[in-house]
Amino acid sequence: MTFWSILPEELVFSTNNLPDSPPLYEEIQCNNIKLLVEKIGPTQCKVSRLLTTNPQDYLHPDIQPGKILTYKPIL
Amino acid sequence: MLENDNPTIEPPGINPENPKPPIEHTKKTVTARKTDTVDNIQELGATEIPTAKTNIHVMTIIGQVEGHMILPPQNKTTKYEHIMPQLVAIEQNSDIEGLLLLLNTVGGDVEAGLAIAEMIASMSKPSVSIVLGGGHSIGVPIAVSATYSYIVESATMTIHPIRLTGLVIGAPSSFDYLEKMQDRVNKFVVDHSNVSERKWKELLFKTGELSRDIGTSVIGRDAVSYGIINEIGGLSHAQTKLNELIKIQKETKGLKQ
């Protein structure tokens, strides 16, 4: 990998000043929309980012970034 | 609307003696929606009302372009394994007619960035890019890869060489290797924009402008005058241009058939 950025390398690759338990991110599929979520418990997660190219998906009220989602078992 | 005993704090426009009309109004919209859904189930077999369709999809390239290596968590990244399949899907889906690319990137993995740029450049569907905030380093080839590129007046693009200290995983970064890498980037930018090779190299190796590095920080209007970006403009310009390109694409397709 060749790194080419205006940010200094030491800033990008530094592992200092990291929180003890960095947030755990996970990619999930919700209503056919791929989401990047932050796990906040065994059954809950917080929407962090939408990984979709359809601009209309970003208007969906249930998956706005910051929304808490609850995992439910599929029966 | 709840019944209110105190008429003095009644919202304006509502008769305190007859507060019923708003209730009827809400009821109406609820029933209207219900029939819509019922119609949908009866006619289309679908329980959900189809949402607004869009023929233009949008892709944001923000933070670091992340490629072969996962960057430490303090970095905000755009991963190329997300972008590449999305581009394939956009190319394949017949409902999608154009791609809008929003760029605000500080650079990143050269090969991942070039891969994204080549993918966008080789799409058959028209694409328009807008550089917002900053499109630095590897952001430049991605910005020019679109069919037509815009930059907002306040945005900057830092044009600087791939550094000798550039991290090459697995092999010590030899000058020769980086020069070849630089040549690939130079060729891509010159081929996909109106900038001349001479001007591009002049911007790339200019000294005295950047404190940490050699190179140039090009602001909105300058990027257009050097020929790197097509035009100054924001969202509405890009949207209009994209619709125009889609129209042209449709017409030429019609002639071919």
Short mmCIF file of C-alpha atoms in Angstrom, two decimals:
data_model
loop_
_atom_site.label_atom_id
_atom_site.label_comp_id
_atom_site.label_asym_id
_atom_site.label_seq_id
_atom_site.Cartn_x
_atom_site.Cartn_y
_atom_site.Cartn_z
CA MET A 1 0.00 0.00 0.00
CA THR A 2 1.26 3.45 -0.86
CA PHE A 3 -0.08 6.16 1.32
CA TRP A 4 -0.67 9.56 -0.24
CA SER A 5 -2.39 12.14 1.92
CA ILE A 6 -2.06 15.67 3.18
CA LEU A 7 -2.39 14.39 6.73
CA PRO A 8 0.92 13.49 8.30
CA GLU A 9 1.56 9.77 8.59
CA GLU A 10 2.19 9.93 12.31
CA LEU A 11 -1.32 11.31 12.78
CA VAL A 12 -3.03 8.73 10.59
CA PHE A 13 -1.19 5.68 11.85
CA SER A 14 -0.76 6.72 15.48
CA THR A 15 -2.14 4.32 18.03
CA ASN A 16 -1.61 6.67 20.94
CA ASN A 17 -4.49 8.47 22.64
CA LEU A 18 -6.92 5.76 21.66
CA PRO A 19 -9.81 5.06 24.02
CA ASP A 20 -9.43 1.86 26.08
CA SER A 21 -12.46 0.29 24.47
CA PRO A 22 -12.93 1.74 21.00
CA PRO A 23 -16.49 1.55 19.65
CA LEU A 24 -17.31 -1.74 18.01
CA TYR A 25 -18.66 -1.22 14.52
CA GLU A 26 -20.63 -3.71 12.54
CA GLU A 27 -22.21 -3.74 9.11
CA ILE A 28 -25.81 -4.89 9.07
CA GLN A 29 -28.59 -5.11 6.55
CA CYS A 30 -31.84 -3.40 7.52
CA ASN A 31 -34.80 -3.23 5.08
CA ASN A 32 -32.34 -3.98 2.27
CA ILE A 33 -30.22 -1.02 3.26
CA LYS A 34 -26.68 -1.60 4.44
CA LEU A 35 -25.87 0.23 7.66
CA LEU A 36 -22.73 0.76 9.66
CA VAL A 37 -23.80 0.48 13.28
CA GLU A 38 -22.07 0.88 16.60
CA LYS A 39 -22.82 -1.98 18.96
CA ILE A 40 -24.02 -0.63 22.29
CA GLY A 41 -25.18 -3.84 23.91
CA PRO A 42 -25.93 -7.48 23.18
CA THR A 43 -29.27 -6.63 21.56
CA GLN A 44 -28.91 -2.98 20.64
CA CYS A 45 -26.94 -0.88 18.22
CA LYS A 46 -26.77 2.73 17.13
CA VAL A 47 -26.86 3.73 13.47
CA SER A 48 -23.59 5.39 12.55
CA ARG A 49 -23.58 5.59 8.79
CA LEU A 50 -25.66 4.46 5.84
CA LEU A 51 -23.79 2.54 3.17
CA THR A 52 -26.13 3.10 0.28
CA THR A 53 -26.00 5.16 -2.88
CA ASN A 54 -29.74 5.75 -3.10
CA PRO A 55 -30.31 9.30 -1.82
CA GLN A 56 -33.93 8.47 -0.88
CA ASP A 57 -32.71 5.93 1.69
CA TYR A 58 -31.21 8.76 3.68
CA LEU A 59 -34.68 10.21 4.31
CA HIS A 60 -35.95 7.03 5.99
CA PRO A 61 -36.89 8.10 9.55
CA ASP A 62 -36.15 4.73 11.18
CA ILE A 63 -32.52 4.53 10.17
CA GLN A 64 -31.34 8.06 10.71
CA PRO A 65 -27.80 8.16 12.13
CA GLY A 66 -28.03 8.10 15.93
CA LYS A 67 -31.17 5.96 16.02
CA ILE A 68 -31.04 2.98 18.35
CA LEU A 69 -31.98 -0.29 16.69
CA THR A 70 -32.89 -3.47 18.52
CA TYR A 71 -31.90 -6.85 17.21
CA LYS A 72 -34.78 -9.31 17.04
CA PRO A 73 -34.49 -13.03 16.42
CA ILE A 74 -35.85 -14.15 13.05
CA LEU A 75 -38.31 -16.94 13.59
CA MET B 1 -56.37 18.54 18.94
CA LEU B 2 -57.21 18.12 22.64
CA GLU B 3 -60.03 20.03 24.24
CA ASN B 4 -58.88 23.17 25.91
CA ASP B 5 -60.72 24.67 28.89
CA ASN B 6 -58.89 27.95 28.70
CA PRO B 7 -59.81 29.82 25.52
CA THR B 8 -57.14 32.49 26.08
CA ILE B 9 -54.28 30.13 25.20
CA GLU B 10 -56.12 28.61 22.29
CA PRO B 11 -53.95 28.64 19.16
CA PRO B 12 -55.04 31.32 16.67
CA GLY B 13 -57.40 30.39 13.90
CA ILE B 14 -59.42 27.85 15.90
CA ASN B 15 -62.89 28.59 17.17
CA PRO B 16 -62.88 27.71 20.90
CA GLU B 17 -66.59 26.84 20.75
CA ASN B 18 -66.13 24.37 17.95
CA PRO B 19 -62.79 22.60 18.13
CA LYS B 20 -63.95 19.63 16.08
CA PRO B 21 -62.91 20.48 12.51
CA PRO B 22 -59.20 19.70 13.05
CA ILE B 23 -60.13 16.25 14.42
CA GLU B 24 -62.16 15.50 11.31
CA HIS B 25 -59.25 16.65 9.20
CA THR B 26 -56.78 14.19 10.78
CA LYS B 27 -59.33 11.39 10.47
CA LYS B 28 -59.65 12.10 6.78
CA THR B 29 -55.94 11.83 6.10
CA VAL B 30 -55.74 8.57 8.06
CA THR B 31 -58.53 7.00 6.02
CA ALA B 32 -57.02 8.35 2.82
CA ARG B 33 -53.73 6.68 3.66
CA LYS B 34 -55.49 3.46 4.57
CA THR B 35 -57.26 3.24 1.24
CA ASP B 36 -53.97 3.90 -0.49
CA THR B 37 -52.45 0.91 1.26
CA VAL B 38 -55.51 -1.23 0.56
CA ASP B 39 -55.31 -0.29 -3.12
CA ASN B 40 -51.68 -1.22 -3.09
CA ILE B 41 -52.34 -4.63 -1.64
CA GLN B 42 -55.18 -5.27 -4.08
CA GLU B 43 -53.46 -3.99 -7.19
CA LEU B 44 -49.79 -4.66 -6.65
CA GLY B 45 -49.78 -7.32 -3.97
CA ALA B 46 -47.45 -5.10 -2.01
CA THR B 47 -47.97 -4.01 1.56
CA GLU B 48 -45.64 -1.05 1.32
CA ILE B 49 -46.34 2.06 -0.66
CA PRO B 50 -43.51 2.43 -3.18
CA THR B 51 -41.27 5.32 -2.17
CA ALA B 52 -40.06 8.03 -4.51
CA LYS B 53 -37.73 6.62 -7.11
CA THR B 54 -34.60 8.38 -8.15
CA ASN B 55 -32.63 7.93 -11.34
CA ILE B 56 -29.52 9.50 -9.85
CA HIS B 57 -27.52 7.77 -7.18
CA VAL B 58 -25.07 9.52 -4.96
CA MET B 59 -21.71 8.44 -3.63
CA THR B 60 -19.75 10.24 -0.94
CA ILE B 61 -16.00 9.90 -0.74
CA ILE B 62 -14.98 11.32 2.60
CA GLY B 63 -12.00 11.20 4.91
CA GLN B 64 -9.24 8.80 3.98
CA VAL B 65 -9.61 6.46 1.04
CA GLU B 66 -9.06 3.09 2.67
CA GLY B 67 -7.68 0.23 0.64
CA HIS B 68 -5.52 -2.72 1.50
CA MET B 69 -5.06 -1.77 5.14
CA ILE B 70 -7.60 -0.95 7.82
CA LEU B 71 -6.61 2.38 9.28
CA PRO B 72 -6.62 3.02 13.04
CA PRO B 73 -10.08 3.98 14.36
CA GLN B 74 -9.37 7.71 14.74
CA ASN B 75 -9.56 7.98 10.94
CA LYS B 76 -12.79 8.54 9.10
CA THR B 77 -12.57 6.46 5.97
CA THR B 78 -14.24 5.50 2.73
CA LYS B 79 -13.58 1.85 2.07
CA TYR B 80 -13.04 0.76 -1.50
CA GLU B 81 -14.69 -2.60 -0.88
CA HIS B 82 -17.91 -0.64 -0.32
CA ILE B 83 -17.49 1.68 -3.28
CA MET B 84 -16.52 -0.87 -5.95
CA PRO B 85 -19.59 -3.16 -5.71
CA GLN B 86 -21.82 -0.09 -5.46
CA LEU B 87 -20.36 1.17 -8.73
CA VAL B 88 -20.99 -2.20 -10.35
CA ALA B 89 -24.58 -2.14 -9.09
CA ILE B 90 -25.11 1.39 -10.42
CA GLU B 91 -23.73 0.34 -13.81
CA GLN B 92 -26.01 -2.72 -13.93
CA ASN B 93 -29.25 -1.27 -12.60
CA SER B 94 -31.34 0.03 -15.49
CA ASP B 95 -33.33 2.36 -13.20
CA ILE B 96 -30.21 4.33 -12.38
CA GLU B 97 -29.17 6.75 -15.08
CA GLY B 98 -26.48 8.85 -13.48
CA LEU B 99 -24.02 9.10 -10.62
CA LEU B 100 -23.34 12.10 -8.42
CA LEU B 101 -20.01 12.00 -6.65
CA LEU B 102 -19.43 14.10 -3.53
CA LEU B 103 -15.82 14.50 -2.55
CA ASN B 104 -14.27 15.73 0.63
CA THR B 105 -11.18 13.66 1.08
CA VAL B 106 -7.70 14.12 2.52
CA GLY B 107 -6.10 11.38 0.45
CA GLY B 108 -5.28 7.82 1.30
CA ASP B 109 -4.30 4.62 -0.42
CA VAL B 110 -3.07 5.41 -3.93
CA GLU B 111 -4.03 2.08 -5.45
CA ALA B 112 -7.49 2.03 -3.88
CA GLY B 113 -8.06 5.60 -5.04
CA LEU B 114 -6.88 4.85 -8.54
CA ALA B 115 -9.09 1.76 -8.64
CA ILE B 116 -12.14 3.85 -7.72
CA ALA B 117 -11.18 6.53 -10.25
CA GLU B 118 -10.72 3.98 -13.04
CA MET B 119 -14.05 2.35 -12.21
CA ILE B 120 -15.89 5.69 -12.40
CA ALA B 121 -14.08 6.70 -15.59
CA SER B 122 -14.96 3.43 -17.30
CA MET B 123 -18.69 3.56 -16.48
CA SER B 124 -21.08 3.87 -19.38
CA LYS B 125 -23.46 6.04 -17.34
CA PRO B 126 -22.72 9.74 -16.94
CA SER B 127 -21.21 10.91 -13.67
CA VAL B 128 -20.71 14.35 -12.17
CA SER B 129 -18.40 15.10 -9.26
CA ILE B 130 -18.46 17.99 -6.81
CA VAL B 131 -15.39 18.82 -4.76
CA LEU B 132 -16.57 20.20 -1.44
CA GLY B 133 -14.24 21.34 1.30
CA GLY B 134 -11.20 19.52 0.03
CA GLY B 135 -10.15 17.03 -2.59
CA HIS B 136 -6.53 16.44 -1.77
CA SER B 137 -3.86 14.05 -3.02
CA ILE B 138 -5.66 10.95 -4.31
CA GLY B 139 -8.91 12.95 -4.28
CA VAL B 140 -7.73 14.75 -7.43
CA PRO B 141 -7.78 11.67 -9.73
CA ILE B 142 -11.16 10.66 -8.28
CA ALA B 143 -12.58 14.15 -8.92
CA VAL B 144 -11.43 14.21 -12.56
CA SER B 145 -12.59 10.65 -13.24
CA ALA B 146 -16.22 11.79 -13.53
CA THR B 147 -17.67 12.78 -16.89
CA TYR B 148 -17.93 16.37 -15.68
CA SER B 149 -16.46 17.88 -12.55
CA TYR B 150 -17.46 20.79 -10.34
CA ILE B 151 -15.72 22.46 -7.47
CA VAL B 152 -17.28 24.85 -5.00
CA GLU B 153 -15.50 28.15 -4.70
CA SER B 154 -14.35 27.54 -1.14
CA ALA B 155 -12.90 24.09 -1.78
CA THR B 156 -9.19 23.41 -2.09
CA MET B 157 -7.20 20.68 -3.75
CA THR B 158 -3.68 19.99 -2.58
CA ILE B 159 -1.50 18.76 -5.38
CA HIS B 160 1.72 17.29 -4.06
CA PRO B 161 3.96 14.37 -4.99
CA ILE B 162 3.68 10.95 -3.43
CA ARG B 163 6.34 11.35 -0.76
CA LEU B 164 9.60 9.52 -0.61
CA THR B 165 8.62 8.56 2.90
CA GLY B 166 5.41 7.08 1.51
CA LEU B 167 4.63 3.85 3.21
CA VAL B 168 4.95 0.87 0.93
CA ILE B 169 3.90 -2.22 2.80
CA GLY B 170 6.07 -5.23 2.15
CA ALA B 171 8.83 -3.44 0.34
CA PRO B 172 11.07 -0.53 1.14
CA SER B 173 9.89 2.45 -0.82
CA SER B 174 12.45 2.95 -3.52
CA PHE B 175 12.55 6.19 -5.42
CA ASP B 176 11.95 4.30 -8.65
CA TYR B 177 8.80 2.60 -7.36
CA LEU B 178 7.28 5.85 -6.15
CA GLU B 179 8.15 7.61 -9.36
CA LYS B 180 6.35 4.95 -11.36
CA MET B 181 3.36 5.27 -9.05
CA GLN B 182 3.47 9.05 -9.48
CA ASP B 183 3.57 8.62 -13.26
CA ARG B 184 0.41 6.51 -13.18
CA VAL B 185 -1.39 9.21 -11.22
CA ASN B 186 -0.07 11.99 -13.48
CA LYS B 187 -1.15 10.15 -16.60
CA PHE B 188 -4.63 9.52 -15.23
CA VAL B 189 -5.18 13.17 -14.26
CA VAL B 190 -3.82 14.54 -17.54
CA ASP B 191 -5.90 12.06 -19.57
CA HIS B 192 -9.15 12.78 -17.73
CA SER B 193 -8.96 16.56 -17.36
CA ASN B 194 -7.96 19.59 -19.39
CA VAL B 195 -4.76 20.25 -17.48
CA SER B 196 -1.55 19.99 -19.49
CA GLU B 197 1.17 17.66 -18.28
CA ARG B 198 3.54 20.60 -17.94
CA LYS B 199 1.15 22.61 -15.79
CA TRP B 200 0.31 19.57 -13.65
CA LYS B 201 3.97 18.83 -12.97
CA GLU B 202 4.63 22.48 -12.26
CA LEU B 203 1.88 22.45 -9.60
CA LEU B 204 3.12 19.13 -8.26
CA PHE B 205 6.72 20.16 -7.68
CA LYS B 206 6.27 23.81 -6.75
CA THR B 207 8.22 24.83 -3.69
CA GLY B 208 7.46 27.45 -1.09
CA GLU B 209 3.71 27.15 -0.86
CA LEU B 210 3.14 24.19 1.44
CA SER B 211 4.93 24.22 4.75
CA ARG B 212 5.51 20.50 5.11
CA ASP B 213 5.87 19.48 1.53
CA ILE B 214 6.44 20.60 -2.01
CA GLY B 215 3.33 21.12 -4.11
CA THR B 216 0.44 23.55 -4.43
CA SER B 217 -2.83 24.21 -2.70
CA VAL B 218 -5.25 25.01 -5.48
CA ILE B 219 -8.44 26.89 -4.57
CA GLY B 220 -11.76 26.49 -6.42
CA ARG B 221 -11.40 29.04 -9.19
CA ASP B 222 -7.72 28.24 -9.79
CA ALA B 223 -8.53 24.54 -10.22
CA VAL B 224 -10.89 25.56 -13.02
CA SER B 225 -8.43 27.98 -14.65
CA TYR B 226 -5.67 25.33 -14.63
CA GLY B 227 -8.07 22.93 -16.33
CA ILE B 228 -8.13 20.31 -13.59
CA ILE B 229 -11.84 20.82 -12.87
CA ASN B 230 -14.44 21.70 -15.49
CA GLU B 231 -16.46 24.37 -13.71
CA ILE B 232 -17.26 26.19 -10.48
CA GLY B 233 -20.57 25.07 -9.08
CA GLY B 234 -22.54 23.31 -6.39
CA LEU B 235 -25.38 20.87 -6.09
CA SER B 236 -27.91 22.50 -8.42
CA HIS B 237 -25.31 22.96 -11.16
CA ALA B 238 -24.25 19.34 -10.84
CA GLN B 239 -27.83 18.10 -10.87
CA THR B 240 -28.68 20.14 -13.99
CA LYS B 241 -25.53 18.98 -15.74
CA LEU B 242 -26.19 15.36 -14.85
CA ASN B 243 -29.74 15.55 -16.24
CA GLU B 244 -28.33 17.11 -19.39
CA LEU B 245 -25.75 14.33 -19.76
CA ILE B 246 -28.43 11.70 -19.15
CA LYS B 247 -30.55 13.26 -21.90
CA ILE B 248 -27.63 13.24 -24.33
CA GLN B 249 -26.84 9.64 -23.41
CA LYS B 250 -30.46 8.62 -24.08
CA GLU B 251 -30.50 10.37 -27.45
CA THR B 252 -27.25 8.81 -28.66
CA LYS B 253 -28.43 5.40 -27.46
CA GLY B 254 -31.64 5.85 -29.42
CA LEU B 255 -29.66 6.64 -32.58
CA LYS B 256 -27.49 3.55 -32.23
CA GLN B 257 -30.43 1.15 -32.06
#
